[in-house]
Amino acid sequence: MLSRRQFVQSLLGLGVVAAMPACLAKPATTLPGNSSAAALPPGTEVTSLNQIARAAGRLFGSAFDMASINDPQYGSLLKHHCGILTTDYQFKFGTLRWRESEISYSKTDQLMAFAREAGIPVRGHTLIWNEWNPDWLNQASDSRVAYWLDRHIEEVVGRYAGQFHSWDVVNEPMWPGHNRESGLRAGPWLRAMGPDYIKRAFDVTARTDPAAKRVLNEAWLDRADHWGRGLRSAFLPLLDKLLDQGTPIDAIGLQCHLAPGNLDMDAFLQLVEQLQQRQLPVYITELDVNDQSFVDDEAQRDQQVAATYRDFLQEVLQNPVIEMVQTWQLSDKYSFYQGRQERLVRVLPFDRDMRAKPAYQALATTLAIPRHG
């Protein structure tokens, strides 16, 4: 019986990565009564990444937003490859409640309808974050901020109770750059309630929709620089304190916006093992590869991005505590990195035209690593 590590190394040694598009390609279909092959939407002619992941005992998915509805080709790509979806912008506090006096569920309802019609479960991102908040909340009194934490969760989670797989209840609670002894991120929630805002958010969410899993989602824990070291040194003590207080945390989200050359795999793998020891499932929630340091030539850059995905996942997925892997959007066209460089980014498994790239091949190979055994 091959170990997980031996399994993936055998695939790599046999050149499966290079051959993956051919060996995973689906046969073309034909329309009834039409002898010519019907063109499949771009990116759907290759095997579903979630199908590969499910066969290995885990889920694959992506972030999604209004582009899933407004761009039919992208919607088809998401439906084909995703077994779970995470909302991107539309459920953030500052998007829903730009004005204190009103809230609009028009776009959130559309997103939920898209996922429901596709039969894909949804993760909500995010209920409470000390960023992406409107000026009125930042300027509110402490008592008013505390009121809005309760009310926001009760209204939003209550409206969709029973419809969500999980919520990122608190997003990125840590940020060493704010120079607080606790390492916590500054913002209206911390100012108004101190560190207790985290437990309070989880408690209100659990009370409002007990069926939805509650996730603590954090970024940059994979980095090798002083930011990553600072975050890792503060995160586990925070988590242990929350667990000791009885905070109803069901899983940990690790974002993994990979920065090549600034990745400490040993430290990250140790963190994953420490989370496993705490019997907490781990979700890779926002995976992509920052290609800013890579060459301009697109073919070479695609290989560099693919190698980064492959090298990261073939190590991380050795640990069965990883229950799901999600990229932060699925096509370069909708990456949040788009516009942050002068050139077009190549950071996701599919290009701007929804065509599979070498990154798809790397994901397909590593997602096939058996989760158990």
mmCIF file of C-alpha atoms in Angstrom:
data_model
loop_
_atom_site.group_PDB
_atom_site.id
_atom_site.type_symbol
_atom_site.label_atom_id
_atom_site.label_comp_id
_atom_site.label_asym_id
_atom_site.label_seq_id
_atom_site.Cartn_x
_atom_site.Cartn_y
_atom_site.Cartn_z
ATOM 1 C CA MET A 1 0.000 0.000 0.000
ATOM 2 C CA LEU A 2 1.491 3.345 -1.065
ATOM 3 C CA SER A 3 1.584 6.175 1.426
ATOM 4 C CA ARG A 4 0.075 9.517 0.372
ATOM 5 C CA ARG A 5 3.575 10.916 -0.196
ATOM 6 C CA GLN A 6 4.648 7.876 -2.253
ATOM 7 C CA PHE A 7 1.426 8.098 -4.248
ATOM 8 C CA VAL A 8 1.923 11.664 -5.395
ATOM 9 C CA GLN A 9 5.642 11.186 -5.989
ATOM 10 C CA SER A 10 4.864 8.226 -8.214
ATOM 11 C CA LEU A 11 2.449 10.369 -10.238
ATOM 12 C CA LEU A 12 5.023 13.110 -10.607
ATOM 13 C CA GLY A 13 7.752 10.665 -11.537
ATOM 14 C CA LEU A 14 5.593 9.165 -14.265
ATOM 15 C CA GLY A 15 4.951 12.554 -15.806
ATOM 16 C CA VAL A 16 1.237 12.526 -15.027
ATOM 17 C CA VAL A 17 1.231 16.270 -14.452
ATOM 18 C CA ALA A 18 2.361 16.993 -17.977
ATOM 19 C CA ALA A 19 -0.120 14.535 -19.421
ATOM 20 C CA MET A 20 -3.062 15.517 -17.244
ATOM 21 C CA PRO A 21 -5.177 17.484 -19.757
ATOM 22 C CA ALA A 22 -5.259 14.525 -22.138
ATOM 23 C CA CYS A 23 -5.838 11.849 -19.557
ATOM 24 C CA LEU A 24 -8.546 13.845 -17.777
ATOM 25 C CA ALA A 25 -10.268 15.275 -20.828
ATOM 26 C CA LYS A 26 -13.917 14.374 -21.154
ATOM 27 C CA PRO A 27 -15.269 13.159 -24.493
ATOM 28 C CA ALA A 28 -17.158 15.737 -26.522
ATOM 29 C CA THR A 29 -20.902 15.436 -26.375
ATOM 30 C CA THR A 30 -23.388 15.691 -29.214
ATOM 31 C CA LEU A 31 -26.716 17.407 -29.321
ATOM 32 C CA PRO A 32 -29.738 15.168 -29.898
ATOM 33 C CA GLY A 33 -30.421 14.950 -33.601
ATOM 34 C CA ASN A 34 -27.152 16.689 -34.471
ATOM 35 C CA SER A 35 -24.187 14.679 -35.674
ATOM 36 C CA SER A 36 -21.651 17.427 -35.012
ATOM 37 C CA ALA A 37 -20.013 17.595 -31.596
ATOM 38 C CA ALA A 38 -21.372 20.322 -29.388
ATOM 39 C CA ALA A 39 -18.751 22.691 -28.047
ATOM 40 C CA LEU A 40 -18.428 22.443 -24.310
ATOM 41 C CA PRO A 41 -18.053 25.696 -22.359
ATOM 42 C CA PRO A 42 -14.348 26.548 -21.932
ATOM 43 C CA GLY A 43 -12.757 24.782 -18.999
ATOM 44 C CA THR A 44 -15.459 22.144 -18.696
ATOM 45 C CA GLU A 45 -13.895 19.741 -21.197
ATOM 46 C CA VAL A 46 -11.478 18.600 -18.486
ATOM 47 C CA THR A 47 -12.405 16.511 -15.462
ATOM 48 C CA SER A 48 -14.010 18.338 -12.561
ATOM 49 C CA LEU A 49 -11.506 19.223 -9.851
ATOM 50 C CA ASN A 50 -14.142 18.474 -7.247
ATOM 51 C CA GLN A 51 -14.744 15.054 -8.793
ATOM 52 C CA ILE A 52 -11.045 14.324 -8.330
ATOM 53 C CA ALA A 53 -11.033 15.727 -4.800
ATOM 54 C CA ARG A 54 -14.171 13.834 -3.763
ATOM 55 C CA ALA A 55 -12.670 10.552 -4.947
ATOM 56 C CA ALA A 56 -9.760 11.251 -2.600
ATOM 57 C CA GLY A 57 -12.033 12.138 0.333
ATOM 58 C CA ARG A 58 -12.133 15.939 0.339
ATOM 59 C CA LEU A 59 -13.926 18.882 -1.273
ATOM 60 C CA PHE A 60 -12.693 21.364 -3.861
ATOM 61 C CA GLY A 61 -14.281 24.734 -4.440
ATOM 62 C CA SER A 62 -13.841 28.415 -5.123
ATOM 63 C CA ALA A 63 -14.933 31.861 -4.123
ATOM 64 C CA PHE A 64 -17.752 33.261 -6.245
ATOM 65 C CA ASP A 65 -19.507 36.561 -6.708
ATOM 66 C CA MET A 66 -21.848 38.270 -9.168
ATOM 67 C CA ALA A 67 -19.628 37.248 -12.097
ATOM 68 C CA SER A 68 -21.015 33.737 -11.635
ATOM 69 C CA ILE A 69 -24.367 35.137 -12.741
ATOM 70 C CA ASN A 70 -23.313 37.920 -15.100
ATOM 71 C CA ASP A 71 -20.744 35.824 -16.997
ATOM 72 C CA PRO A 72 -22.382 32.566 -18.142
ATOM 73 C CA GLN A 73 -19.068 30.986 -19.147
ATOM 74 C CA TYR A 74 -17.695 31.596 -15.677
ATOM 75 C CA GLY A 75 -20.862 30.291 -14.112
ATOM 76 C CA SER A 76 -20.473 27.081 -16.105
ATOM 77 C CA LEU A 77 -16.842 26.782 -15.021
ATOM 78 C CA LEU A 78 -17.774 27.113 -11.346
ATOM 79 C CA LYS A 79 -20.644 24.638 -11.604
ATOM 80 C CA HIS A 80 -18.423 22.069 -13.290
ATOM 81 C CA HIS A 81 -15.426 22.230 -10.970
ATOM 82 C CA CYS A 82 -16.787 23.192 -7.551
ATOM 83 C CA GLY A 83 -18.263 21.082 -4.791
ATOM 84 C CA ILE A 84 -18.469 24.098 -2.486
ATOM 85 C CA LEU A 85 -18.552 27.867 -2.999
ATOM 86 C CA THR A 86 -17.558 30.764 -0.739
ATOM 87 C CA THR A 87 -19.093 34.191 -1.101
ATOM 88 C CA ASP A 88 -16.536 36.884 -1.908
ATOM 89 C CA TYR A 89 -17.691 40.490 -1.432
ATOM 90 C CA GLN A 90 -21.457 40.498 -1.143
ATOM 91 C CA PHE A 91 -21.807 39.187 2.431
ATOM 92 C CA LYS A 92 -19.169 41.463 3.953
ATOM 93 C CA PHE A 93 -20.536 43.915 6.522
ATOM 94 C CA GLY A 94 -19.416 46.961 4.555
ATOM 95 C CA THR A 95 -21.099 45.708 1.393
ATOM 96 C CA LEU A 96 -24.404 44.805 3.016
ATOM 97 C CA ARG A 97 -24.606 47.797 5.373
ATOM 98 C CA TRP A 98 -22.914 50.692 3.605
ATOM 99 C CA ARG A 99 -25.569 52.867 5.233
ATOM 100 C CA GLU A 100 -26.704 52.257 8.784
ATOM 101 C CA SER A 101 -30.344 52.748 7.940
ATOM 102 C CA GLU A 102 -30.628 50.153 5.178
ATOM 103 C CA ILE A 103 -29.562 46.720 4.010
ATOM 104 C CA SER A 104 -30.105 45.080 0.634
ATOM 105 C CA TYR A 105 -30.230 41.344 0.094
ATOM 106 C CA SER A 106 -30.755 41.587 -3.661
ATOM 107 C CA LYS A 107 -27.311 40.327 -4.672
ATOM 108 C CA THR A 108 -26.926 37.877 -1.816
ATOM 109 C CA ASP A 109 -30.246 36.293 -2.722
ATOM 110 C CA GLN A 110 -29.073 35.975 -6.332
ATOM 111 C CA LEU A 111 -25.868 34.263 -5.250
ATOM 112 C CA MET A 112 -27.761 31.826 -3.066
ATOM 113 C CA ALA A 113 -30.171 31.072 -5.913
ATOM 114 C CA PHE A 114 -27.234 30.349 -8.251
ATOM 115 C CA ALA A 115 -25.704 27.905 -5.783
ATOM 116 C CA ARG A 116 -29.035 26.312 -4.916
ATOM 117 C CA GLU A 117 -29.914 25.717 -8.582
ATOM 118 C CA ALA A 118 -26.446 24.232 -9.131
ATOM 119 C CA GLY A 119 -26.798 22.031 -6.044
ATOM 120 C CA ILE A 120 -23.566 23.396 -4.530
ATOM 121 C CA PRO A 121 -23.294 24.160 -0.783
ATOM 122 C CA VAL A 122 -22.158 27.645 0.232
ATOM 123 C CA ARG A 123 -19.755 29.084 2.782
ATOM 124 C CA GLY A 124 -20.450 32.623 3.992
ATOM 125 C CA HIS A 125 -17.617 35.158 4.019
ATOM 126 C CA THR A 126 -17.476 36.979 6.335
ATOM 127 C CA LEU A 127 -19.623 37.981 9.303
ATOM 128 C CA ILE A 128 -17.189 39.968 11.457
ATOM 129 C CA TRP A 129 -13.900 41.527 10.281
ATOM 130 C CA ASN A 130 -12.091 44.593 11.534
ATOM 131 C CA GLU A 131 -11.641 45.709 7.902
ATOM 132 C CA TRP A 132 -14.136 46.458 5.120
ATOM 133 C CA ASN A 133 -16.420 48.403 7.421
ATOM 134 C CA PRO A 134 -18.319 51.616 6.619
ATOM 135 C CA ASP A 135 -17.412 54.943 8.173
ATOM 136 C CA TRP A 136 -20.586 55.022 10.216
ATOM 137 C CA LEU A 137 -19.566 51.854 12.081
ATOM 138 C CA ASN A 138 -15.986 53.025 12.584
ATOM 139 C CA GLN A 139 -17.316 56.234 14.137
ATOM 140 C CA ALA A 140 -20.038 54.633 16.272
ATOM 141 C CA SER A 141 -19.924 54.450 20.060
ATOM 142 C CA ASP A 142 -18.710 51.240 21.681
ATOM 143 C CA SER A 143 -22.200 50.289 22.807
ATOM 144 C CA ARG A 144 -23.551 50.884 19.307
ATOM 145 C CA VAL A 145 -20.841 48.741 17.739
ATOM 146 C CA ALA A 146 -21.641 45.901 20.146
ATOM 147 C CA TYR A 147 -25.320 46.256 19.270
ATOM 148 C CA TRP A 148 -24.512 45.962 15.580
ATOM 149 C CA LEU A 149 -22.411 42.841 16.030
ATOM 150 C CA ASP A 150 -25.387 41.042 17.534
ATOM 151 C CA ARG A 151 -27.947 42.494 15.185
ATOM 152 C CA HIS A 152 -25.936 41.922 12.019
ATOM 153 C CA ILE A 153 -25.313 38.258 12.769
ATOM 154 C CA GLU A 154 -28.859 37.622 13.938
ATOM 155 C CA GLU A 155 -30.360 39.232 10.837
ATOM 156 C CA VAL A 156 -28.025 37.858 8.163
ATOM 157 C CA VAL A 157 -27.458 34.376 9.556
ATOM 158 C CA GLY A 158 -31.102 34.205 10.571
ATOM 159 C CA ARG A 159 -32.301 35.081 7.077
ATOM 160 C CA TYR A 160 -30.307 32.207 5.567
ATOM 161 C CA ALA A 161 -30.511 29.751 8.461
ATOM 162 C CA GLY A 162 -30.266 26.181 7.226
ATOM 163 C CA GLN A 163 -28.873 27.249 3.845
ATOM 164 C CA PHE A 164 -25.149 27.538 4.625
ATOM 165 C CA HIS A 165 -22.522 24.853 4.993
ATOM 166 C CA SER A 166 -20.432 27.200 7.159
ATOM 167 C CA TRP A 167 -19.610 30.812 7.976
ATOM 168 C CA ASP A 168 -16.272 32.553 8.353
ATOM 169 C CA VAL A 169 -17.566 33.998 11.598
ATOM 170 C CA VAL A 170 -14.458 36.059 12.312
ATOM 171 C CA ASN A 171 -11.978 36.823 9.561
ATOM 172 C CA GLU A 172 -8.299 37.647 10.118
ATOM 173 C CA PRO A 173 -8.446 38.489 13.826
ATOM 174 C CA MET A 174 -4.637 38.829 13.941
ATOM 175 C CA TRP A 175 -2.416 41.532 12.497
ATOM 176 C CA PRO A 176 1.036 42.187 14.020
ATOM 177 C CA GLY A 177 1.307 45.380 12.001
ATOM 178 C CA HIS A 178 -1.093 47.089 14.379
ATOM 179 C CA ASN A 179 1.522 46.669 17.125
ATOM 180 C CA ARG A 180 -0.783 45.433 19.839
ATOM 181 C CA GLU A 181 0.637 43.177 22.531
ATOM 182 C CA SER A 182 -2.019 40.579 21.779
ATOM 183 C CA GLY A 183 -1.262 40.641 18.057
ATOM 184 C CA LEU A 184 -4.937 41.360 17.356
ATOM 185 C CA ARG A 185 -6.112 43.435 14.408
ATOM 186 C CA ALA A 186 -7.388 46.876 15.352
ATOM 187 C CA GLY A 187 -10.830 48.014 14.252
ATOM 188 C CA PRO A 188 -14.309 48.843 15.526
ATOM 189 C CA TRP A 189 -15.053 45.395 16.970
ATOM 190 C CA LEU A 190 -11.836 45.191 18.971
ATOM 191 C CA ARG A 191 -12.157 48.802 20.099
ATOM 192 C CA ALA A 192 -15.701 48.332 21.354
ATOM 193 C CA MET A 193 -15.466 44.931 23.019
ATOM 194 C CA GLY A 194 -11.805 44.004 23.256
ATOM 195 C CA PRO A 195 -10.821 40.409 22.400
ATOM 196 C CA ASP A 196 -14.205 39.203 23.695
ATOM 197 C CA TYR A 197 -15.792 40.227 20.389
ATOM 198 C CA ILE A 198 -14.499 36.989 18.855
ATOM 199 C CA LYS A 199 -16.235 34.633 21.272
ATOM 200 C CA ARG A 200 -19.344 36.805 21.191
ATOM 201 C CA ALA A 201 -19.555 36.537 17.398
ATOM 202 C CA PHE A 202 -19.250 32.744 17.525
ATOM 203 C CA ASP A 203 -21.816 32.472 20.299
ATOM 204 C CA VAL A 204 -24.387 34.581 18.440
ATOM 205 C CA THR A 205 -23.809 32.636 15.214
ATOM 206 C CA ALA A 206 -24.204 29.290 16.980
ATOM 207 C CA ARG A 207 -27.402 30.436 18.621
ATOM 208 C CA THR A 208 -28.824 31.794 15.355
ATOM 209 C CA ASP A 209 -28.047 28.833 13.086
ATOM 210 C CA PRO A 210 -26.764 25.797 14.994
ATOM 211 C CA ALA A 211 -26.530 23.733 11.794
ATOM 212 C CA ALA A 212 -23.919 25.909 10.072
ATOM 213 C CA LYS A 213 -20.281 25.163 10.846
ATOM 214 C CA ARG A 214 -18.409 28.071 12.424
ATOM 215 C CA VAL A 215 -14.949 28.884 11.102
ATOM 216 C CA LEU A 216 -12.118 31.080 12.340
ATOM 217 C CA ASN A 217 -10.387 32.243 9.142
ATOM 218 C CA GLU A 218 -6.828 33.599 9.178
ATOM 219 C CA ALA A 219 -4.287 34.786 6.598
ATOM 220 C CA TRP A 220 -0.497 34.829 6.116
ATOM 221 C CA LEU A 221 0.237 31.909 8.441
ATOM 222 C CA ASP A 222 2.231 30.316 5.607
ATOM 223 C CA ARG A 223 4.665 33.219 5.198
ATOM 224 C CA ALA A 224 8.362 33.060 6.076
ATOM 225 C CA ASP A 225 8.793 36.763 6.892
ATOM 226 C CA HIS A 226 8.324 38.605 10.183
ATOM 227 C CA TRP A 227 4.579 38.935 9.466
ATOM 228 C CA GLY A 228 4.185 35.186 9.213
ATOM 229 C CA ARG A 229 6.325 34.527 12.264
ATOM 230 C CA GLY A 230 4.408 37.107 14.275
ATOM 231 C CA LEU A 231 1.064 35.689 13.257
ATOM 232 C CA ARG A 232 2.011 32.082 13.982
ATOM 233 C CA SER A 233 3.369 32.966 17.412
ATOM 234 C CA ALA A 234 0.093 34.680 18.356
ATOM 235 C CA PHE A 235 -2.510 32.543 16.602
ATOM 236 C CA LEU A 236 -2.333 29.305 18.582
ATOM 237 C CA PRO A 237 -2.394 31.038 21.988
ATOM 238 C CA LEU A 238 -5.464 32.976 20.828
ATOM 239 C CA LEU A 239 -7.127 29.805 19.582
ATOM 240 C CA ASP A 240 -6.376 27.903 22.781
ATOM 241 C CA LYS A 241 -7.812 30.702 24.882
ATOM 242 C CA LEU A 242 -10.975 30.737 22.797
ATOM 243 C CA LEU A 243 -11.346 26.965 23.055
ATOM 244 C CA ASP A 244 -10.757 27.079 26.814
ATOM 245 C CA GLN A 245 -13.587 29.628 27.018
ATOM 246 C CA GLY A 246 -15.914 27.225 25.235
ATOM 247 C CA THR A 247 -16.058 29.206 21.995
ATOM 248 C CA PRO A 248 -18.037 27.091 19.478
ATOM 249 C CA ILE A 249 -15.370 26.901 16.746
ATOM 250 C CA ASP A 250 -15.923 24.011 14.332
ATOM 251 C CA ALA A 251 -13.022 24.483 11.915
ATOM 252 C CA ILE A 252 -10.019 26.651 11.080
ATOM 253 C CA GLY A 253 -9.687 28.391 7.734
ATOM 254 C CA LEU A 254 -6.150 28.971 6.431
ATOM 255 C CA GLN A 255 -6.187 31.359 3.494
ATOM 256 C CA CYS A 256 -2.892 30.558 1.695
ATOM 257 C CA HIS A 257 -2.401 33.432 -0.743
ATOM 258 C CA LEU A 258 0.982 31.964 -1.622
ATOM 259 C CA ALA A 259 3.920 34.319 -2.136
ATOM 260 C CA PRO A 260 6.759 32.349 -3.800
ATOM 261 C CA GLY A 261 10.061 32.985 -2.053
ATOM 262 C CA ASN A 262 8.213 33.882 1.128
ATOM 263 C CA LEU A 263 6.820 30.523 2.155
ATOM 264 C CA ASP A 264 7.848 28.594 5.268
ATOM 265 C CA MET A 265 6.577 25.095 4.541
ATOM 266 C CA ASP A 266 8.039 23.500 7.655
ATOM 267 C CA ALA A 267 6.395 26.044 9.953
ATOM 268 C CA PHE A 268 3.099 25.823 8.090
ATOM 269 C CA LEU A 269 3.039 22.027 8.171
ATOM 270 C CA GLN A 270 3.783 22.139 11.892
ATOM 271 C CA LEU A 271 0.850 24.510 12.367
ATOM 272 C CA VAL A 272 -1.448 22.133 10.492
ATOM 273 C CA GLU A 273 -0.296 19.281 12.735
ATOM 274 C CA GLN A 274 -0.955 21.390 15.816
ATOM 275 C CA LEU A 275 -4.489 22.068 14.592
ATOM 276 C CA GLN A 276 -4.949 18.355 14.014
ATOM 277 C CA GLN A 277 -3.899 17.737 17.625
ATOM 278 C CA ARG A 278 -6.696 20.099 18.681
ATOM 279 C CA GLN A 279 -9.104 17.943 16.642
ATOM 280 C CA LEU A 280 -10.133 20.870 14.458
ATOM 281 C CA PRO A 281 -10.764 20.303 10.760
ATOM 282 C CA VAL A 282 -8.789 22.620 8.474
ATOM 283 C CA TYR A 283 -10.100 24.312 5.346
ATOM 284 C CA ILE A 284 -7.702 25.832 2.813
ATOM 285 C CA THR A 285 -10.017 28.729 2.090
ATOM 286 C CA GLU A 286 -8.413 31.249 -0.291
ATOM 287 C CA LEU A 287 -5.691 29.495 -2.253
ATOM 288 C CA ASP A 288 -3.918 31.253 -5.117
ATOM 289 C CA VAL A 289 -0.353 32.076 -6.198
ATOM 290 C CA ASN A 290 0.973 35.622 -6.391
ATOM 291 C CA ASP A 291 2.897 35.627 -9.695
ATOM 292 C CA GLN A 292 4.378 39.111 -9.338
ATOM 293 C CA SER A 293 7.961 37.859 -8.941
ATOM 294 C CA PHE A 294 7.740 35.475 -11.901
ATOM 295 C CA VAL A 295 8.961 36.025 -15.482
ATOM 296 C CA ASP A 296 6.920 37.928 -18.061
ATOM 297 C CA ASP A 297 6.791 35.058 -20.540
ATOM 298 C CA GLU A 298 3.344 33.562 -19.966
ATOM 299 C CA ALA A 299 4.254 29.961 -20.753
ATOM 300 C CA GLN A 300 7.165 30.011 -18.328
ATOM 301 C CA ARG A 301 5.155 31.880 -15.736
ATOM 302 C CA ASP A 302 2.347 29.325 -15.958
ATOM 303 C CA GLN A 303 4.851 26.584 -15.197
ATOM 304 C CA GLN A 304 6.188 28.531 -12.209
ATOM 305 C CA VAL A 305 2.684 29.064 -10.839
ATOM 306 C CA ALA A 306 1.827 25.393 -11.369
ATOM 307 C CA ALA A 307 5.002 24.285 -9.593
ATOM 308 C CA THR A 308 4.091 26.488 -6.618
ATOM 309 C CA TYR A 309 0.628 24.922 -6.338
ATOM 310 C CA ARG A 310 2.073 21.423 -6.747
ATOM 311 C CA ASP A 311 4.918 21.823 -4.259
ATOM 312 C CA PHE A 312 2.584 23.318 -1.653
ATOM 313 C CA LEU A 313 -0.322 20.896 -1.979
ATOM 314 C CA GLN A 314 1.710 17.709 -2.270
ATOM 315 C CA GLU A 315 3.064 18.476 1.201
ATOM 316 C CA VAL A 316 -0.032 19.932 2.859
ATOM 317 C CA LEU A 317 -2.390 17.223 1.656
ATOM 318 C CA GLN A 318 -0.337 14.546 3.368
ATOM 319 C CA ASN A 319 -2.282 15.521 6.493
ATOM 320 C CA PRO A 320 -5.859 14.170 6.466
ATOM 321 C CA VAL A 321 -7.053 17.052 8.655
ATOM 322 C CA ILE A 322 -7.438 19.108 5.448
ATOM 323 C CA GLU A 323 -11.092 18.617 4.527
ATOM 324 C CA MET A 324 -11.353 21.070 1.657
ATOM 325 C CA VAL A 325 -9.283 23.174 -0.726
ATOM 326 C CA GLN A 326 -10.716 26.343 -2.248
ATOM 327 C CA THR A 327 -9.107 28.764 -4.656
ATOM 328 C CA TRP A 328 -9.989 32.430 -4.340
ATOM 329 C CA GLN A 329 -11.978 32.590 -7.565
ATOM 330 C CA LEU A 330 -11.256 30.085 -10.319
ATOM 331 C CA SER A 331 -10.314 32.196 -13.377
ATOM 332 C CA ASP A 332 -7.611 34.859 -13.678
ATOM 333 C CA LYS A 333 -10.299 37.167 -15.035
ATOM 334 C CA TYR A 334 -11.812 37.495 -11.569
ATOM 335 C CA SER A 335 -8.732 37.270 -9.347
ATOM 336 C CA PHE A 336 -8.433 40.014 -6.744
ATOM 337 C CA TYR A 337 -4.800 40.340 -7.884
ATOM 338 C CA GLN A 338 -6.044 41.647 -11.227
ATOM 339 C CA GLY A 339 -5.134 45.312 -11.545
ATOM 340 C CA ARG A 340 -2.378 45.155 -8.941
ATOM 341 C CA GLN A 341 0.262 44.636 -11.626
ATOM 342 C CA GLU A 342 0.844 46.346 -14.965
ATOM 343 C CA ARG A 343 0.615 42.982 -16.711
ATOM 344 C CA LEU A 344 -2.292 40.538 -16.680
ATOM 345 C CA VAL A 345 -1.992 38.074 -13.819
ATOM 346 C CA ARG A 346 -1.776 34.282 -14.249
ATOM 347 C CA VAL A 347 -2.525 33.182 -10.690
ATOM 348 C CA LEU A 348 -5.407 30.685 -10.906
ATOM 349 C CA PRO A 349 -6.092 27.304 -12.554
ATOM 350 C CA PHE A 350 -7.961 28.837 -15.513
ATOM 351 C CA ASP A 351 -7.033 31.820 -17.674
ATOM 352 C CA ARG A 352 -9.158 34.837 -18.580
ATOM 353 C CA ASP A 353 -10.839 32.797 -21.334
ATOM 354 C CA MET A 354 -11.643 29.986 -18.865
ATOM 355 C CA ARG A 355 -9.084 27.646 -20.439
ATOM 356 C CA ALA A 356 -7.215 25.175 -18.232
ATOM 357 C CA LYS A 357 -3.589 26.035 -17.528
ATOM 358 C CA PRO A 358 -0.718 24.024 -16.024
ATOM 359 C CA ALA A 359 -2.019 25.115 -12.605
ATOM 360 C CA TYR A 360 -5.106 23.010 -13.313
ATOM 361 C CA GLN A 361 -2.836 20.041 -13.990
ATOM 362 C CA ALA A 362 -1.005 20.574 -10.703
ATOM 363 C CA LEU A 363 -4.269 20.795 -8.760
ATOM 364 C CA ALA A 364 -5.720 17.747 -10.480
ATOM 365 C CA THR A 365 -2.688 15.656 -9.567
ATOM 366 C CA THR A 366 -2.337 16.745 -5.957
ATOM 367 C CA LEU A 367 -6.052 16.716 -5.158
ATOM 368 C CA ALA A 368 -5.953 13.013 -6.081
ATOM 369 C CA ILE A 369 -3.737 12.275 -3.065
ATOM 370 C CA PRO A 370 -5.857 9.957 -0.879
ATOM 371 C CA ARG A 371 -6.978 11.747 2.278
ATOM 372 C CA HIS A 372 -6.794 8.549 4.326
ATOM 373 C CA GLY A 373 -4.525 5.563 3.861
#
